[in-house]
Coordinates of N, CA and C and ligand atoms in Angstrom, one line a residue:
X1 N -109.4 99.6 80.3 CA -108.2 99.0 79.5 C -108.4 97.3 81.4
X2 N -108.6 96.8 80.4 CA -108.5 94.8 80.2 C -107.2 94.6 81.9
X3 N -107.8 93.9 82.9 CA -106.5 94.0 83.7 C -104.9 92.8 83.4
X4 N -104.3 92.8 83.9 CA -103.5 91.9 83.6 C -104.1 90.8 83.9
X5 N -103.7 89.5 83.2 CA -104.1 88.2 83.8 C -103.0 87.7 84.6
X6 N -103.1 87.4 86.2 CA -102.1 86.3 86.8 C -102.1 84.9 86.6
X7 N -100.8 84.8 86.9 CA -100.4 83.5 87.1 C -99.0 83.1 88.5
X8 N -99.0 82.1 88.9 CA -97.8 81.7 90.4 C -96.3 83.0 90.0
X9 N -95.8 83.1 89.1 CA -95.4 84.7 88.5 C -95.3 86.0 89.5
X10 N -96.6 86.0 89.2 CA -96.8 87.7 90.0 C -97.6 87.4 91.3
X11 N -97.2 85.7 91.8 CA -97.8 85.6 93.0 C -97.1 85.9 94.7
X12 N -97.0 86.1 95.8 CA -95.5 87.2 96.2 C -94.7 86.0 96.4
X13 N -94.0 86.8 96.5 CA -92.8 85.9 97.1 C -92.0 85.8 97.7
X14 N -93.0 86.3 98.9 CA -92.1 85.6 100.6 C -93.6 85.2 101.0
X15 N -94.0 84.1 101.5 CA -95.0 83.5 101.8 C -94.8 84.0 103.4
X16 N -95.7 84.5 104.2 CA -95.7 84.3 105.6 C -96.6 83.2 106.3
X17 N -96.6 83.1 107.4 CA -97.4 82.5 108.2 C -98.7 82.3 108.6
X18 N -99.5 83.6 108.6 CA -100.7 83.8 108.1 C -101.4 82.9 108.1
X19 N -102.1 82.5 109.3 CA -103.4 81.0 108.6 C -104.8 81.6 109.0
X20 N -105.3 82.4 107.1 CA -106.9 82.6 107.4 C -107.6 81.4 107.7
X21 N -108.5 81.2 108.2 CA -109.3 80.5 108.0 C -110.9 80.1 108.1
X22 N -111.1 79.3 106.8 CA -112.9 79.3 106.4 C -113.9 79.0 107.8
X23 N -114.9 79.6 107.8 CA -116.3 79.4 108.2 C -116.8 77.8 108.0
X24 N -117.1 76.5 109.2 CA -117.6 76.0 109.2 C -118.6 75.4 107.6
X25 N -119.7 76.3 107.4 CA -120.1 76.8 106.1 C -120.4 77.1 104.7
X26 N -118.8 77.2 105.3 CA -118.2 78.5 104.0 C -117.7 77.6 102.4
X27 N -118.4 77.4 101.6 CA -117.8 76.8 100.3 C -117.3 78.2 99.9
X28 N -115.0 77.1 99.3 CA -115.1 78.3 98.3 C -115.3 77.5 96.3
X29 N -115.4 78.3 95.6 CA -115.7 77.2 94.7 C -115.6 78.7 93.5
X30 N -115.0 77.7 92.3 CA -114.3 78.5 90.9 C -114.8 76.8 90.1
X31 N -114.3 77.5 88.6 CA -114.4 76.4 87.9 C -113.1 77.9 85.9
X32 N -112.6 76.4 86.1 CA -111.8 77.0 85.6 C -112.1 75.7 83.6
X33 N -111.4 76.7 82.8 CA -111.1 75.9 81.6 C -110.4 75.3 81.6
X34 N -110.1 73.9 80.5 CA -110.1 72.2 80.4 C -107.7 72.3 80.1
X35 N -107.8 74.4 80.6 CA -106.2 74.3 80.4 C -105.2 74.7 81.9
X36 N -107.0 75.5 82.5 CA -106.9 75.4 84.8 C -106.8 77.4 84.5
X37 N -107.7 77.7 83.5 CA -107.7 79.3 83.9 C -108.7 79.5 84.3
X38 N -109.2 80.7 84.8 CA -110.4 80.7 86.0 C -111.1 81.4 84.5
X39 N -113.1 81.0 84.9 CA -113.2 81.2 84.4 C -114.9 81.6 85.5
X40 N -114.2 81.3 86.4 CA -116.0 81.6 87.7 C -115.0 81.6 89.1
X41 N -115.6 82.7 89.8 CA -115.1 81.9 90.6 C -115.7 83.1 92.7
X42 N -116.7 82.1 93.0 CA -117.3 83.4 93.8 C -116.3 83.9 95.2
X43 N -117.1 84.5 95.6 CA -116.9 86.3 96.6 C -116.4 84.8 97.2
X44 N -116.8 84.1 98.6 CA -115.7 83.9 99.3 C -114.5 83.7 98.7
X45 N -114.5 82.9 97.6 CA -112.8 82.6 97.0 C -112.0 84.0 97.0
X46 N -112.8 84.9 96.4 CA -112.0 86.6 96.6 C -111.4 87.0 97.4
X47 N -112.3 86.7 98.5 CA -112.0 87.3 100.2 C -111.4 86.5 100.1
X48 N -110.9 84.9 100.9 CA -109.8 83.7 101.4 C -108.4 85.0 100.9
X49 N -108.2 84.7 98.9 CA -107.5 85.1 98.5 C -106.8 85.9 98.0
X50 N -107.4 87.5 98.1 CA -107.6 88.6 98.8 C -107.1 89.2 97.0
X51 N -107.8 88.2 96.1 CA -107.8 89.5 94.6 C -108.9 89.6 94.8
X52 N -109.0 90.9 93.2 CA -110.9 90.9 93.1 C -111.1 89.6 92.2
X53 N -112.1 89.4 92.1 CA -112.7 89.2 91.1 C -112.0 89.5 89.4
X54 N -112.3 90.8 89.0 CA -111.4 90.6 87.5 C -109.7 90.4 87.7
X55 N -108.9 90.8 88.8 CA -107.8 89.6 88.7 C -108.3 88.5 89.0
X56 N -109.1 87.7 89.3 CA -108.7 86.3 88.7 C -109.9 85.4 87.9
X57 N -110.5 86.0 87.2 CA -111.1 85.6 86.0 C -110.0 85.8 84.4
X58 N -110.1 85.1 84.1 CA -108.8 84.8 83.5 C -107.8 84.5 83.4
X59 N -106.9 84.3 85.0 CA -105.7 84.3 85.6 C -105.8 82.3 85.4
X60 N -104.4 82.2 85.2 CA -104.2 81.1 85.3 C -104.2 80.0 87.6
X61 N -105.2 79.3 87.3 CA -105.2 78.9 89.1 C -104.2 78.7 90.1
X62 N -103.2 78.5 88.9 CA -101.8 78.6 90.4 C -101.4 79.8 90.1
X63 N -101.8 80.5 90.3 CA -101.5 82.4 91.6 C -101.4 82.4 92.8
X64 N -102.6 80.4 93.1 CA -103.1 80.5 94.5 C -101.4 79.2 95.5
X65 N -100.6 79.2 94.1 CA -100.3 77.8 94.3 C -99.5 78.3 95.3
X66 N -99.1 77.2 96.7 CA -98.2 77.5 97.8 C -97.1 77.2 97.2
X67 N -96.3 77.0 97.6 CA -94.7 76.9 97.7 C -94.5 75.4 98.8
X68 N -95.3 75.5 99.4 CA -95.3 73.9 100.4 C -96.3 73.0 99.5
X69 N -96.8 73.4 98.2 CA -97.8 71.7 98.7 C -96.5 71.3 97.2
X70 N -96.6 70.1 97.5 CA -95.4 69.3 96.5 C -96.1 69.5 94.8
X71 N -95.5 69.0 94.3 CA -95.6 68.5 92.6 C -96.8 68.0 92.1
X72 N -96.4 67.1 92.9 CA -97.0 65.4 92.9 C -98.2 65.4 93.3
X73 N -99.0 66.5 94.4 CA -100.3 66.4 94.0 C -101.4 66.7 93.7
X74 N -100.2 68.0 92.2 CA -101.0 69.0 91.5 C -101.1 67.8 90.6
X75 N -99.4 67.1 89.9 CA -100.0 66.2 88.6 C -100.8 64.6 88.8
X76 N -101.3 64.7 90.3 CA -102.4 63.6 90.6 C -103.4 64.4 90.2
X77 N -103.6 65.1 90.4 CA -104.9 66.1 90.3 C -105.1 65.7 89.0
X78 N -104.8 66.5 88.3 CA -104.9 66.5 86.5 C -104.5 65.5 86.3
X79 N -104.1 63.9 86.2 CA -104.2 63.1 85.8 C -106.0 62.1 86.3
X80 N -106.1 62.7 87.5 CA -107.4 61.9 88.1 C -108.5 63.2 87.1
X81 N -108.4 63.8 87.2 CA -109.1 64.7 86.5 C -109.9 64.7 84.6
X82 N -108.1 64.5 84.3 CA -108.8 64.5 82.5 C -109.1 63.0 82.2
X83 N -109.0 61.9 83.0 CA -109.7 60.6 83.5 C -111.1 61.3 82.9
X84 N -112.1 61.9 83.3 CA -112.9 61.9 83.8 C -113.7 61.6 84.5
X85 N -113.1 61.8 86.6 CA -113.1 61.2 87.2 C -112.9 61.8 88.6
X86 N -113.8 62.2 89.6 CA -113.4 63.6 90.7 C -112.2 62.9 91.0
X87 N -111.2 64.6 91.6 CA -110.9 64.3 92.5 C -110.5 65.1 94.0
X88 N -110.3 64.0 95.0 CA -110.3 64.5 96.2 C -109.3 64.8 97.2
X89 N -109.2 66.1 98.0 CA -107.0 65.9 98.4 C -108.0 67.6 98.9
X90 N -106.5 68.0 99.8 CA -106.0 68.6 100.1 C -105.0 69.7 99.8
X91 N -105.8 71.3 100.1 CA -104.4 72.2 99.6 C -104.7 73.3 100.0
X92 N -103.1 74.2 100.7 CA -102.2 74.6 100.7 C -102.6 75.7 100.3
X93 N -103.2 76.6 99.9 CA -103.2 78.2 99.3 C -102.4 79.1 100.0
X94 N -101.8 80.7 98.6 CA -101.4 81.4 98.9 C -102.4 82.2 98.7
X95 N -102.5 82.9 99.8 CA -102.9 85.0 99.6 C -101.7 85.8 99.4
X96 N -103.3 87.1 98.3 CA -102.2 87.8 98.2 C -101.3 88.1 98.8
X97 N -101.5 88.3 99.7 CA -100.4 89.2 101.0 C -99.9 88.2 101.8
X98 N -99.9 86.8 101.0 CA -98.0 86.1 101.0 C -99.0 84.8 102.5
X99 N -100.0 85.3 103.1 CA -100.3 84.5 104.1 C -101.7 83.2 103.3
X100 N -101.7 82.1 103.8 CA -102.2 80.7 103.3 C -104.1 80.4 104.1
X101 N -104.2 80.1 103.4 CA -105.1 79.2 103.9 C -105.4 77.5 103.2
X102 N -106.1 76.6 104.8 CA -106.0 74.9 104.2 C -107.4 75.3 103.6
X103 N -107.5 73.8 102.4 CA -108.8 73.3 102.4 C -109.3 71.7 101.6
X104 N -110.1 71.3 102.1 CA -110.4 70.1 101.3 C -111.2 70.0 100.0
X105 N -110.4 69.7 98.9 CA -110.9 70.5 97.3 C -111.7 69.3 96.8
X106 N -113.0 69.2 96.2 CA -113.2 68.6 95.3 C -113.5 69.4 93.9
X107 N -112.7 68.2 93.0 CA -112.8 68.9 91.8 C -113.2 67.7 90.6
X108 N -113.9 68.3 89.4 CA -115.2 67.5 89.2 C -115.3 68.0 87.9
X109 N -114.8 67.3 86.5 CA -114.9 67.7 84.7 C -116.1 68.0 85.2
X110 N -116.9 68.9 84.1 CA -117.7 68.7 83.5 C -117.6 68.4 81.6
X111 N -119.0 68.1 81.8 CA -118.8 66.3 80.9 C -120.0 67.6 79.6
X112 N -119.4 67.6 78.3 CA -120.2 68.2 77.7 C -121.4 66.9 76.7
X113 N -122.8 67.0 77.0 CA -123.4 65.2 76.7 C -123.4 65.3 75.9
X114 N -122.8 66.2 74.6 CA -123.5 65.7 73.2 C -122.0 64.3 72.3
X115 N -120.6 65.6 73.2 CA -119.9 65.3 72.9 C -119.2 64.6 73.7
X116 N -119.2 64.1 74.8 CA -118.1 63.6 76.1 C -117.7 63.6 76.6
X117 N -116.9 65.5 75.4 CA -115.9 66.0 76.0 C -115.3 66.6 77.3
X118 N -114.7 66.8 77.8 CA -114.9 67.8 78.9 C -114.7 69.1 78.1
X119 N -115.1 70.1 78.9 CA -114.8 71.4 78.6 C -115.5 72.8 79.7
X120 N -115.1 72.0 81.0 CA -114.7 72.8 82.3 C -114.4 72.1 83.3
X121 N -114.0 72.8 84.5 CA -113.4 71.6 85.7 C -114.4 73.0 86.6
X122 N -115.1 72.0 87.8 CA -115.3 73.4 89.2 C -114.2 72.5 89.7
X123 N -114.8 73.1 90.6 CA -114.1 72.6 91.7 C -114.8 73.7 93.4
X124 N -115.0 72.5 94.6 CA -115.6 73.0 95.4 C -114.8 72.5 96.6
X125 N -114.8 73.5 98.1 CA -113.6 73.2 98.8 C -114.3 73.8 99.8
X126 N -114.1 73.5 101.2 CA -115.2 73.8 102.9 C -113.5 73.5 103.8
X127 N -114.2 73.7 104.7 CA -112.9 73.8 105.6 C -112.0 72.9 105.8
X128 N -111.4 71.7 105.6 CA -109.9 71.0 106.2 C -110.1 71.2 108.2
X129 N -110.3 70.0 108.9 CA -110.2 70.0 110.0 C -109.0 69.9 110.0
X130 N -108.8 70.7 111.9 CA -106.9 70.5 112.4 C -106.7 69.6 111.9
X131 N -107.5 68.8 112.4 CA -106.5 66.7 113.0 C -106.3 66.7 111.5
X132 N -106.5 66.8 110.2 CA -106.4 66.8 109.1 C -105.1 67.1 108.2
X133 N -105.1 68.8 108.4 CA -103.9 69.3 108.7 C -102.2 68.7 109.4
X134 N -102.7 68.8 110.6 CA -102.0 68.4 111.0 C -101.4 67.4 110.2
X135 N -101.9 66.6 110.0 CA -101.2 64.6 109.5 C -101.1 65.6 108.4
X136 N -101.6 65.9 107.0 CA -101.2 66.3 105.8 C -100.5 67.2 105.9
X137 N -99.6 68.7 106.6 CA -98.7 68.8 106.0 C -97.3 68.3 106.5
X138 N -97.2 67.9 107.7 CA -96.0 66.7 107.2 C -95.5 65.7 106.3
X139 N -96.7 65.4 105.5 CA -96.3 64.7 104.5 C -96.0 65.4 103.4
X140 N -97.1 66.7 103.1 CA -96.2 67.4 102.4 C -94.8 68.0 102.6
X141 N -94.3 68.5 103.1 CA -93.0 68.0 103.5 C -92.2 66.8 103.1
X142 N -92.6 65.9 103.4 CA -91.9 64.9 103.4 C -91.6 65.2 101.4
X143 N -93.2 64.7 100.9 CA -92.5 65.1 99.7 C -91.6 65.7 98.6
X144 N -92.1 67.8 99.5 CA -90.8 68.4 99.1 C -89.8 68.2 99.0
X145 N -89.3 66.9 100.3 CA -87.7 67.2 100.3 C -87.7 65.7 99.6
X146 N -87.8 64.9 99.3 CA -88.5 64.2 97.8 C -88.1 64.5 96.4
X147 N -88.8 65.4 96.7 CA -89.3 66.2 95.1 C -87.3 66.8 94.8
X148 N -87.7 67.5 95.9 CA -85.8 68.6 95.8 C -85.0 67.5 95.4
X149 N -84.7 66.1 95.4 CA -83.8 65.5 95.1 C -83.9 64.9 94.1
X150 N -85.1 63.7 94.4 CA -85.4 63.2 93.1 C -86.5 63.1 92.9
X151 N -87.2 64.5 92.1 CA -88.4 64.6 91.3 C -89.5 64.3 91.5
X152 N -90.5 64.6 90.8 CA -92.0 64.4 91.6 C -92.0 62.5 91.3
X153 N -91.0 62.2 90.7 CA -91.2 60.4 90.9 C -91.1 60.0 92.0
X154 N -90.3 60.9 93.2 CA -89.6 59.9 94.4 C -90.7 61.2 95.3
X155 N -91.7 61.7 94.8 CA -92.5 62.2 95.9 C -93.8 61.4 96.0
X156 N -94.1 60.3 94.3 CA -95.4 60.0 94.4 C -94.3 58.1 95.3
X157 N -93.9 58.0 94.7 CA -93.5 56.6 95.6 C -93.8 57.2 96.5
X158 N -93.7 58.3 97.6 CA -92.9 58.1 98.9 C -95.0 57.6 99.5
X159 N -95.7 58.8 98.5 CA -97.0 58.4 99.2 C -97.5 56.4 98.8
X160 N -97.3 56.7 98.0 CA -97.4 55.1 97.4 C -97.1 53.7 98.0
X161 N -95.7 54.0 98.9 CA -95.5 53.9 99.8 C -96.1 54.0 101.9
X162 N -97.1 55.2 101.8 CA -97.6 55.3 102.7 C -98.6 54.4 102.1
X163 N -99.6 54.7 101.2 CA -100.7 54.0 101.6 C -101.3 52.6 102.0
X164 N -99.3 51.9 101.1 CA -99.2 50.7 101.2 C -99.4 50.8 101.9
X165 N -98.3 51.1 103.7 CA -98.3 50.0 105.1 C -99.5 50.9 105.7
X166 N -100.1 51.4 104.9 CA -101.8 51.2 105.8 C -102.9 50.8 104.9
X167 N -101.9 50.7 103.9 CA -103.9 49.4 103.6 C -104.7 50.3 102.6
X168 N -104.9 51.9 102.4 CA -105.1 52.8 102.0 C -105.1 52.6 100.8
X169 N -106.0 52.9 99.6 CA -106.1 54.4 98.6 C -106.3 55.2 98.5
X170 N -105.8 56.4 97.6 CA -105.4 57.0 97.9 C -106.9 58.3 98.4
X171 N -108.3 57.1 98.1 CA -109.0 58.3 97.7 C -109.6 57.7 99.5
X172 N -109.6 57.1 99.7 CA -109.6 56.5 101.2 C -109.2 56.9 102.4
X173 N -107.8 57.2 101.5 CA -107.3 58.1 102.6 C -107.2 59.6 103.1
X174 N -107.8 60.0 102.0 CA -108.3 61.5 102.2 C -109.6 61.9 102.8
X175 N -110.2 61.2 102.6 CA -112.0 60.9 102.7 C -111.7 60.9 104.3
X176 N -110.7 59.0 104.8 CA -110.7 59.1 106.1 C -110.3 60.6 106.8
X177 N -108.9 60.7 106.8 CA -108.3 62.4 107.5 C -109.9 63.4 107.6
X178 N -110.8 63.5 106.1 CA -111.2 64.4 106.2 C -112.6 64.5 107.4
X179 N -112.9 63.0 108.0 CA -113.5 62.1 108.6 C -113.4 62.6 110.2
X180 N -111.8 63.4 110.2 CA -111.2 63.5 111.3 C -110.3 61.8 112.0
X181 N -110.4 61.0 111.3 CA -109.2 60.3 111.5 C -107.6 60.0 111.7
X182 N -106.8 59.8 112.2 CA -105.9 59.3 112.9 C -105.1 58.6 112.1
X183 N -103.8 58.7 110.8 CA -103.2 57.5 110.0 C -103.2 56.4 111.2
Ligands
FMN8 C1 -110.9 73.1 88.7 C2 -109.3 73.9 89.5 C3 -109.4 74.0 91.3 C4 -107.9 74.1 91.1 N1 -107.9 74.4 92.5 C5 -106.2 75.2 92.6 C6 -106.3 75.7 93.9 O1 -107.3 75.6 94.9 N2 -105.3 75.8 94.4 C7 -103.9 75.2 94.0 O2 -102.8 75.4 93.7 N3 -104.0 75.0 92.3 C8 -105.2 74.8 92.2 N4 -105.2 73.5 90.9 C9 -104.6 73.1 90.7 C10 -103.9 74.5 89.2 O3 -104.1 73.8 87.9 C11 -102.2 73.3 89.5 O4 -101.9 72.4 89.0 C12 -101.5 73.7 90.5 O5 -101.5 75.5 90.6 C13 -100.0 73.4 90.4 O6 -99.6 75.0 89.2 P1 -98.4 74.5 88.9 O7 -98.3 73.0 88.2 O8 -98.0 76.2 87.1 O9 -97.0 75.1 89.9 C14 -106.8 73.7 89.8 C15 -107.0 73.0 89.3 C16 -108.6 72.9 88.3 C17 -108.8 72.1 87.9

């Protein structure tokens, strides 16, 4: 019998503070269809997330969405990749046991050469430095708070204002953090 396919409504309801850490040389890889349904994942993905490959393949990628992540982060992600551009960003993910892990994610669209259409997306993630997590986590918290009162537009404005204040593009900001820079 085919196993039930998962989405965020199947994710654990009570996240806890158990952090899993990626090793320095680990890469978490997944591929999705154009809607965000997982069509491939590597073994490190299954180990970190705590699901079996058969649970993950065919499931929505949002099964590992952590409630500490602001909506705007994913709105931006999809806006970028649908434009056939590369996305970089820090993501806190939810494990099957309620724990979490941080990653530095890179997502790229896979383009069919004959039609020029997006056929899938590939994401490669590596360990995020602690200095980056220490800086991005409170920003995501502020964005979440902004979303509670003003919706996703308010958190987008908050991020835009912060980037303008520091005279950085989003990509410069994220790449600097990954290199260990302080804001
Ligand atoms: C290739 C690819 C990889 C993704 N990886 C993640 C991920 O690791 N964690 C995550 O929460 N969302 C990831 N997403 C975004 C999800 O598709 C989804 O937008 C997000 O979990 C928010 O879900 P929601 O809008 O249903 O709340 C990825 C999307 C793509 C296309």
